[in-house]
XYZ file of N, CA, C and O in Angstrom:
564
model
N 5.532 32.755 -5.224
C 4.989 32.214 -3.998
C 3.563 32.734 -3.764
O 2.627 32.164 -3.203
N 3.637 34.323 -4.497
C 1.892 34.122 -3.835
C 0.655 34.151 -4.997
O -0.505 34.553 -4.906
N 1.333 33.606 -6.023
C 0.286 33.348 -6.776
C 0.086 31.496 -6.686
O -0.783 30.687 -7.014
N 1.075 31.464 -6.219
C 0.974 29.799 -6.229
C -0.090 29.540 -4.586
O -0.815 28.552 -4.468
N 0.025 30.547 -3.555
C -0.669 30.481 -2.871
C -1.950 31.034 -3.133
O -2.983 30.706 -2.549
N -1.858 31.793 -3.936
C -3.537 32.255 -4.192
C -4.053 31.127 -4.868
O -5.201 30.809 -4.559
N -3.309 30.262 -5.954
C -3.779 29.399 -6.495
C -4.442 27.555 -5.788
O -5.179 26.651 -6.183
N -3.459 27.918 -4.392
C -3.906 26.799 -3.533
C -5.060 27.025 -2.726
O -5.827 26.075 -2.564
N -5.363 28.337 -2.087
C -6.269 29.276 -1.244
C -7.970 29.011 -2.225
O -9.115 29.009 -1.773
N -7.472 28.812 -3.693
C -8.716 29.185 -4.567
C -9.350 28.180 -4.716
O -10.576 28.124 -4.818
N -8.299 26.931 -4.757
C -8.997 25.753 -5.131
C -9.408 25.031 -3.581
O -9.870 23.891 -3.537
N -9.258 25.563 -2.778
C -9.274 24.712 -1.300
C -10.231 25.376 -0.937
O -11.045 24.648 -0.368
N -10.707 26.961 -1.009
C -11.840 27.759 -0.708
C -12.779 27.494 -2.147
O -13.358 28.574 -2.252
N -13.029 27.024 -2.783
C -13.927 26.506 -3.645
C -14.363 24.913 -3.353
O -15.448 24.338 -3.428
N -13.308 24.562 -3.065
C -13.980 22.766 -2.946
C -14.580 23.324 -1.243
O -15.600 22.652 -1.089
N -14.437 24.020 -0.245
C -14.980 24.411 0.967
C -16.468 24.577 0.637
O -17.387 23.781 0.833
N -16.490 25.878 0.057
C -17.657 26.964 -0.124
C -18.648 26.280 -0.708
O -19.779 26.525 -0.289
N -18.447 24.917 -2.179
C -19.259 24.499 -2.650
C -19.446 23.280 -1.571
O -20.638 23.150 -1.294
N -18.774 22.543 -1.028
C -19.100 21.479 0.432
C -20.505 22.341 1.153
O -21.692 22.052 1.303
N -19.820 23.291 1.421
C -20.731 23.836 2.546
C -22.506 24.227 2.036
O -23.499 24.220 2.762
N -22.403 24.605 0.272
C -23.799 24.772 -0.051
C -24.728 23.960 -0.460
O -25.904 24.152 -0.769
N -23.630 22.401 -0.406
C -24.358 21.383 -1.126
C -24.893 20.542 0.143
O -25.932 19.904 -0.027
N -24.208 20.491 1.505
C -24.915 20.370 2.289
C -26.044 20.867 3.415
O -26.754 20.359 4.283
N -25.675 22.576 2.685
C -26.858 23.103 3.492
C -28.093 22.940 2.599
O -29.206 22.794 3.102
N -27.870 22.968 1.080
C -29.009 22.672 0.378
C -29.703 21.007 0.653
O -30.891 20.738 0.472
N -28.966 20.320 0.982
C -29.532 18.704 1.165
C -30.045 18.678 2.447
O -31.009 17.960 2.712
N -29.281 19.680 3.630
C -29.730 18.718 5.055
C -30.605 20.342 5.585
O -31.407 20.331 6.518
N -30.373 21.219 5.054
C -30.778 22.165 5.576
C -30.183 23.048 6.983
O -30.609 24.060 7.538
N -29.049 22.191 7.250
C -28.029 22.922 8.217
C -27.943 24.323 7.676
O -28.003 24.321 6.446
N -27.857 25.163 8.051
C -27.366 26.262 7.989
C -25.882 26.927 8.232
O -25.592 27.919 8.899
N -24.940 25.946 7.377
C -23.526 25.635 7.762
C -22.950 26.800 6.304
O -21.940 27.387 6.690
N -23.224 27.108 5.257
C -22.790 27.477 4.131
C -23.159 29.317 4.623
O -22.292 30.187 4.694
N -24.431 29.492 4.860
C -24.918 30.723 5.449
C -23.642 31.111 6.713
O -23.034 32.181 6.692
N -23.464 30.323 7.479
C -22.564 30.184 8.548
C -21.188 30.495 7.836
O -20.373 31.088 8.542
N -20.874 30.243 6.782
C -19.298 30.203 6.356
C -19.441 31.469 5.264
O -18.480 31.560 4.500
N -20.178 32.150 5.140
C -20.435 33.506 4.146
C -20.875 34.662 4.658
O -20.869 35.779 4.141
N -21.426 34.166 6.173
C -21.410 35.695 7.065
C -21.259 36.419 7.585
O -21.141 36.117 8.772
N -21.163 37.490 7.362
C -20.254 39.150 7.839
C -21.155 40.091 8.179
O -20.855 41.284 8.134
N -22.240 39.709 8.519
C -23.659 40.308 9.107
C -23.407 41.471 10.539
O -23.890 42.550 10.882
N -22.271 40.425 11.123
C -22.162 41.050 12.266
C -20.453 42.096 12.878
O -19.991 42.473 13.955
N -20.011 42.182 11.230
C -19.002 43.082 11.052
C -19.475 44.534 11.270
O -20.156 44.898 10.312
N -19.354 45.360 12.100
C -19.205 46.642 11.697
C -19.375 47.107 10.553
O -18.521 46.684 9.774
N -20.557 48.225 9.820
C -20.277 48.765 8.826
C -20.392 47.522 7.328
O -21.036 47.475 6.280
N -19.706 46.953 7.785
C -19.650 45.703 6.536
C -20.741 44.964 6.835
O -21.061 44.247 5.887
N -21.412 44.864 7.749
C -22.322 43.748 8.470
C -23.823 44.424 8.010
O -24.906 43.850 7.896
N -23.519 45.693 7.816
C -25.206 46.654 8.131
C -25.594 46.504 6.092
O -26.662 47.004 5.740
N -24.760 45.885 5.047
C -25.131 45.892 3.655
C -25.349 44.665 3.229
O -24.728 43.615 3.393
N -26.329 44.940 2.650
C -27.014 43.307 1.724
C -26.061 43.181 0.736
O -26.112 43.832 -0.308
N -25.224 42.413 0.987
C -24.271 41.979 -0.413
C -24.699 41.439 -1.200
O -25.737 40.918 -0.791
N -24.401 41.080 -2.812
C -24.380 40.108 -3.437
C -23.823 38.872 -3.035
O -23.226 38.891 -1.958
N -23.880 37.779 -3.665
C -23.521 36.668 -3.419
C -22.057 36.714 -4.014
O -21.116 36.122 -3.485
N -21.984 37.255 -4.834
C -20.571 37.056 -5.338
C -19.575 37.898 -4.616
O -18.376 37.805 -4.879
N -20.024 38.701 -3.734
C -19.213 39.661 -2.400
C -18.845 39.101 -1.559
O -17.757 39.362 -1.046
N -19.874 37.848 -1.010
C -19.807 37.242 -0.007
C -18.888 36.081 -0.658
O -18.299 35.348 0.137
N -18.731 35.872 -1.956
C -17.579 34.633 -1.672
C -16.341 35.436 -2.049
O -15.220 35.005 -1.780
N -16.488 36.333 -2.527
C -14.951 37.510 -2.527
C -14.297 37.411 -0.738
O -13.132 37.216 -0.393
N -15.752 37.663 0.304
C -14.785 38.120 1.306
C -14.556 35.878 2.102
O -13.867 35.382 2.994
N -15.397 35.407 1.272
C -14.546 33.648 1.713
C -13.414 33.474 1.084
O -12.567 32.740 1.593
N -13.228 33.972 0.129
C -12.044 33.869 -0.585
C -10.951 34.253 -0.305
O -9.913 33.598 -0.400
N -11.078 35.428 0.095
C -9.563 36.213 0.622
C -9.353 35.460 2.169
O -8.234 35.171 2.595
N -10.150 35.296 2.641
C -9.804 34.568 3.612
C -8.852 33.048 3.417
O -7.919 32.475 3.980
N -9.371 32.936 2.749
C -8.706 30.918 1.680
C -7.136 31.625 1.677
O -6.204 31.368 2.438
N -7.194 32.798 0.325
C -6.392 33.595 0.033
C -4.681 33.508 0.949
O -3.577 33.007 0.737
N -5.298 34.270 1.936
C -4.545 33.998 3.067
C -3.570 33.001 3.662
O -2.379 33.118 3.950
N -4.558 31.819 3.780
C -4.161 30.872 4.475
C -3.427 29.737 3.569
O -2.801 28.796 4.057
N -3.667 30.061 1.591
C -3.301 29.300 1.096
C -1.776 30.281 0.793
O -0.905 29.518 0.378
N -1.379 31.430 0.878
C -0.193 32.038 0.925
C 0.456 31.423 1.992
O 1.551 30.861 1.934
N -0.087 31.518 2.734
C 0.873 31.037 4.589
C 0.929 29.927 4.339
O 1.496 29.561 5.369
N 0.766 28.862 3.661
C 0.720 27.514 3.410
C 1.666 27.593 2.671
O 2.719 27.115 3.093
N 1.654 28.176 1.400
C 3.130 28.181 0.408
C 4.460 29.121 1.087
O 5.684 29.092 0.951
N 3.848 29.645 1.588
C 5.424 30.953 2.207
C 6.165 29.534 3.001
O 7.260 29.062 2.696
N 5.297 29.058 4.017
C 6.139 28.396 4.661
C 6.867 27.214 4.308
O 7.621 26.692 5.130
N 6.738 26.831 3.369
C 7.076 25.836 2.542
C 8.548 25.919 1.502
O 9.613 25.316 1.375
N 7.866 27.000 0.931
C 8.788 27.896 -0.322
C 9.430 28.851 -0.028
O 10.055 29.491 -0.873
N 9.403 29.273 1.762
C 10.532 29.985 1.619
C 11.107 29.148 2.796
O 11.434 29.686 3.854
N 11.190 28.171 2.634
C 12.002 26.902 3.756
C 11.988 27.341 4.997
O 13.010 27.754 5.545
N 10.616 27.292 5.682
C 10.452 27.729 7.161
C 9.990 26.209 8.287
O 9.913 25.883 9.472
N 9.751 25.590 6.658
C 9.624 23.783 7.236
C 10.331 23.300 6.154
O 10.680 24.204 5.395
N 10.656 22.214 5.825
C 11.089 21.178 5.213
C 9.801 20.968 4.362
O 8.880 20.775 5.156
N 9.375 20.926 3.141
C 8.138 20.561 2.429
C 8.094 19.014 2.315
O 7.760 18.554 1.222
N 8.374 18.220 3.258
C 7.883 16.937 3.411
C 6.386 16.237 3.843
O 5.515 16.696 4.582
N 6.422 15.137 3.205
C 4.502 15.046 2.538
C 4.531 15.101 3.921
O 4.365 16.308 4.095
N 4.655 14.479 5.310
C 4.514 14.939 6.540
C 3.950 16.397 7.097
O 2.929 16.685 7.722
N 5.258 17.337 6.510
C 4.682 18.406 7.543
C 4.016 19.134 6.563
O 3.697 20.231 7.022
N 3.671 18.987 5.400
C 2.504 19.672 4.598
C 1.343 19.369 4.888
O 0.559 20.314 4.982
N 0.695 17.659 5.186
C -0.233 17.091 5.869
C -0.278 18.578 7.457
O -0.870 19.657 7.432
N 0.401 18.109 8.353
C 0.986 18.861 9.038
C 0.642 20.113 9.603
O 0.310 20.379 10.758
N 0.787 20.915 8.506
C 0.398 22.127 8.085
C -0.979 22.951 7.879
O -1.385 24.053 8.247
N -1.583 21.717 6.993
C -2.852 21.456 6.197
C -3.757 21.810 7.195
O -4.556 22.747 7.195
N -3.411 20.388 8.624
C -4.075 20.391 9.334
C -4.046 21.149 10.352
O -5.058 21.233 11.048
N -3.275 21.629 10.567
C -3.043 23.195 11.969
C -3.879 24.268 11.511
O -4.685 24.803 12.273
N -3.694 24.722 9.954
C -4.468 25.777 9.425
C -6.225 25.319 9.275
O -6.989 26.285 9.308
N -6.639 24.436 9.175
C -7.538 23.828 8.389
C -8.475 23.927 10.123
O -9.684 24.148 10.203
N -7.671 23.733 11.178
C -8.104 22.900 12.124
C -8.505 24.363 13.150
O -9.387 24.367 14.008
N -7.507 25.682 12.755
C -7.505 26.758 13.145
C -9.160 27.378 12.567
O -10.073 27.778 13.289
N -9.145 27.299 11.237
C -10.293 27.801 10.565
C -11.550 27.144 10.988
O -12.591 27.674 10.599
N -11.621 26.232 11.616
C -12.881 25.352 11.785
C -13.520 25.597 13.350
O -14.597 25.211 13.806
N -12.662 26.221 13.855
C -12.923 26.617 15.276
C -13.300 28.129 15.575
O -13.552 28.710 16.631
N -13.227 28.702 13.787
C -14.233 30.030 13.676
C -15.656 29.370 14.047
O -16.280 30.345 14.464
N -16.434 28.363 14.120
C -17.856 27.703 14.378
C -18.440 28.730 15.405
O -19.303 29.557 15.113
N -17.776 28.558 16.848
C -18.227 29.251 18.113
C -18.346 30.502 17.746
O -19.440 31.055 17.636
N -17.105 31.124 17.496
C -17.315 32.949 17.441
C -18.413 32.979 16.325
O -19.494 33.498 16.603
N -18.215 32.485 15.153
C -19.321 33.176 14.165
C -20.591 32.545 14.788
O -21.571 33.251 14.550
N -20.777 31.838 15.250
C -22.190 31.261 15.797
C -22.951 31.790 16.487
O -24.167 31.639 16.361
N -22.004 33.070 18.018
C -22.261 33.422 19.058
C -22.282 34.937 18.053
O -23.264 35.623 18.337
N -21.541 35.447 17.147
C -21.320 37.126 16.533
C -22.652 36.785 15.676
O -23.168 37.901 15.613
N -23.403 36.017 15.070
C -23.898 36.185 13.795
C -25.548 36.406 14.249
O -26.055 35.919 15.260
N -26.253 37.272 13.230
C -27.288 38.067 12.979
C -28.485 37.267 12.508
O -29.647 37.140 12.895
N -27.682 36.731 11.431
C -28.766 35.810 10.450
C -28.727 34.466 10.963
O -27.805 33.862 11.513
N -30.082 34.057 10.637
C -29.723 32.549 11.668
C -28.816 31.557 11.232
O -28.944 31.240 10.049
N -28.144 31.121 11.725
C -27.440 30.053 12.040
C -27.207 28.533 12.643
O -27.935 28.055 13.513
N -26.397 28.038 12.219
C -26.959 26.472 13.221
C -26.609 26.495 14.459
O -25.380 26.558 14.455
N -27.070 26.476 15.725
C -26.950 26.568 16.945
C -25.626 25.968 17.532
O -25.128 24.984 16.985
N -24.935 26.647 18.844
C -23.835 26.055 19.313
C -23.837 24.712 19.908
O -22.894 24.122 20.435
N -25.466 24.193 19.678
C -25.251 22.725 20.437
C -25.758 22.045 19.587
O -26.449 21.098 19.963
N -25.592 22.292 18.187
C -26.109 21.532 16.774
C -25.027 20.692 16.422
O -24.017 20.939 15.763
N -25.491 19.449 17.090
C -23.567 18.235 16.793
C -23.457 18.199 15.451
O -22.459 18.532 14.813
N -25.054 17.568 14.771
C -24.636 17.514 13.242
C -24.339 18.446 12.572
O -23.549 18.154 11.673
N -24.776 19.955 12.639
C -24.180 20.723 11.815
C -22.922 21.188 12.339
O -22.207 21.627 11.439
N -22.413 21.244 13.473
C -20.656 20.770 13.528
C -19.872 19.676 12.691
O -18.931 19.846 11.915
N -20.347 18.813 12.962
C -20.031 17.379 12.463
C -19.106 17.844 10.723
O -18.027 17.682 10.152
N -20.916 18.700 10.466
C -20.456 19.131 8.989
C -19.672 19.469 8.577
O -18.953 18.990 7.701
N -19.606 20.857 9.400
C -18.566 22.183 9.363
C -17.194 21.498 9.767
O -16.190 21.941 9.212
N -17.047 20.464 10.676
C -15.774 20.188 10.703
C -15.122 18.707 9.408
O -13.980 18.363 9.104
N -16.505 18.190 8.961
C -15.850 17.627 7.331
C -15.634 18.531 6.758
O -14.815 18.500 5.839
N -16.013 19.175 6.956
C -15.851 20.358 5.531
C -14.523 20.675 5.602
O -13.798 20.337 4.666
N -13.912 21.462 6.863
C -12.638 21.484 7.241
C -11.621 20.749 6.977
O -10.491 21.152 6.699
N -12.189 19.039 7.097
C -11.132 18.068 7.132
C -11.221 18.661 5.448
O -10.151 19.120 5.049
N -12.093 18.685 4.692
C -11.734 18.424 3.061
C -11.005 19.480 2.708
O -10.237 19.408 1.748
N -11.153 20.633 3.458
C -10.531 21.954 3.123
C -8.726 21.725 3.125
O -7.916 21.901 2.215
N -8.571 21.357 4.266
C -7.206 20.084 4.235
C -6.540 19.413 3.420
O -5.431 19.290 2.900
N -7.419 19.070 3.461
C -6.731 17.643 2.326
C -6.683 18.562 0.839
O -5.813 18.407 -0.019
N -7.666 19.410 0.766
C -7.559 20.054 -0.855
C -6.035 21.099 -0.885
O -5.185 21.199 -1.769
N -6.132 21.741 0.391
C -4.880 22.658 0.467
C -3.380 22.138 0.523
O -2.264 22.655 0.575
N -3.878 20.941 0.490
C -2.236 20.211 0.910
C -2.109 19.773 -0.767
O -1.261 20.240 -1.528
N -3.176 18.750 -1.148
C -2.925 18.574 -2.583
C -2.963 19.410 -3.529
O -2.798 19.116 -4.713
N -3.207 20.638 -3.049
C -2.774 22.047 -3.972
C -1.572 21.946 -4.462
O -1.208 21.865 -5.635
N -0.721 21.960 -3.068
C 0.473 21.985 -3.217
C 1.429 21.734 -4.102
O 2.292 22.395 -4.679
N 1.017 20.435 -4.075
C 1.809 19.563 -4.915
C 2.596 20.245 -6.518
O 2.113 20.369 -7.643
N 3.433 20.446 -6.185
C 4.431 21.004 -7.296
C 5.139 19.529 -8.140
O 5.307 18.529 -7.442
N 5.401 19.492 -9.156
C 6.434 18.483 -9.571
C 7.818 18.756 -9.752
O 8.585 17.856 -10.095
């Protein structure tokens, strides 16, 4: 169960992380910067990471949410019907996307503003795709 969730977490926080850099590189939103920063963590916030730190700590986050996605599934806490996996997808997906405000209002490095519709707009496709990738993770035969 939790490698099958790390394995859903990896591919749903990769199709995310690369969403988020391909549209901050095209539109210049500052939505990918927004989804990689820990600037304003305690202690963790005060070090220039590498880039590959910063998608370690997006990852474990995916990590997470793609375990709680399989636990509940695989250890029959729902019924794994294409319903409540959709369901699922979207409670978690929909939870993560409403980090926007706090990291917007906590963060150091600039960011896209709390009254930036389009770079919401973004951040919440991005979400919807994060969704849809974590659910078709799933998919076991």
């Amino acid at each position: 169960m939790i490698r099958w969730g790390i394995w859903i977490g990896t591919t749903s926080g990769i199709v995310l992380g690369m969403y988020m850099w391909y549209v901050e590189l095209v539109t210049g939103k500052k939505i990918y910067t927004l989804l990689m920063n820990v600037d304003f963590i305690p202690v963790v916030g005060s070090i220039d990471w590498p880039i590959v730190m910063e998608w370690l700590f997006h990852m474990v986050i995916s990590w997470v949410i793609g375990i709680l996605f399989a636990y509940v599934f695989m250890e029959k806490r729902l019924k794994p019907t294409n319903r409540n996996q959709w369901l699922l997808a979207i409670i978690l997906s929909a939870g993560a996307a409403t980090t926007y405000v706090p990291l917007t209002i906590l963060a150091i490095k600039e960011t896209p503003a709390l009254t930036d519709g389009i770079a919401i707009l973004y951040w919440l496709l991005g979400h919807a795709l994060y969704a849809i990738t974590l659910k078709k993770s799933y998919h076991r035969s």
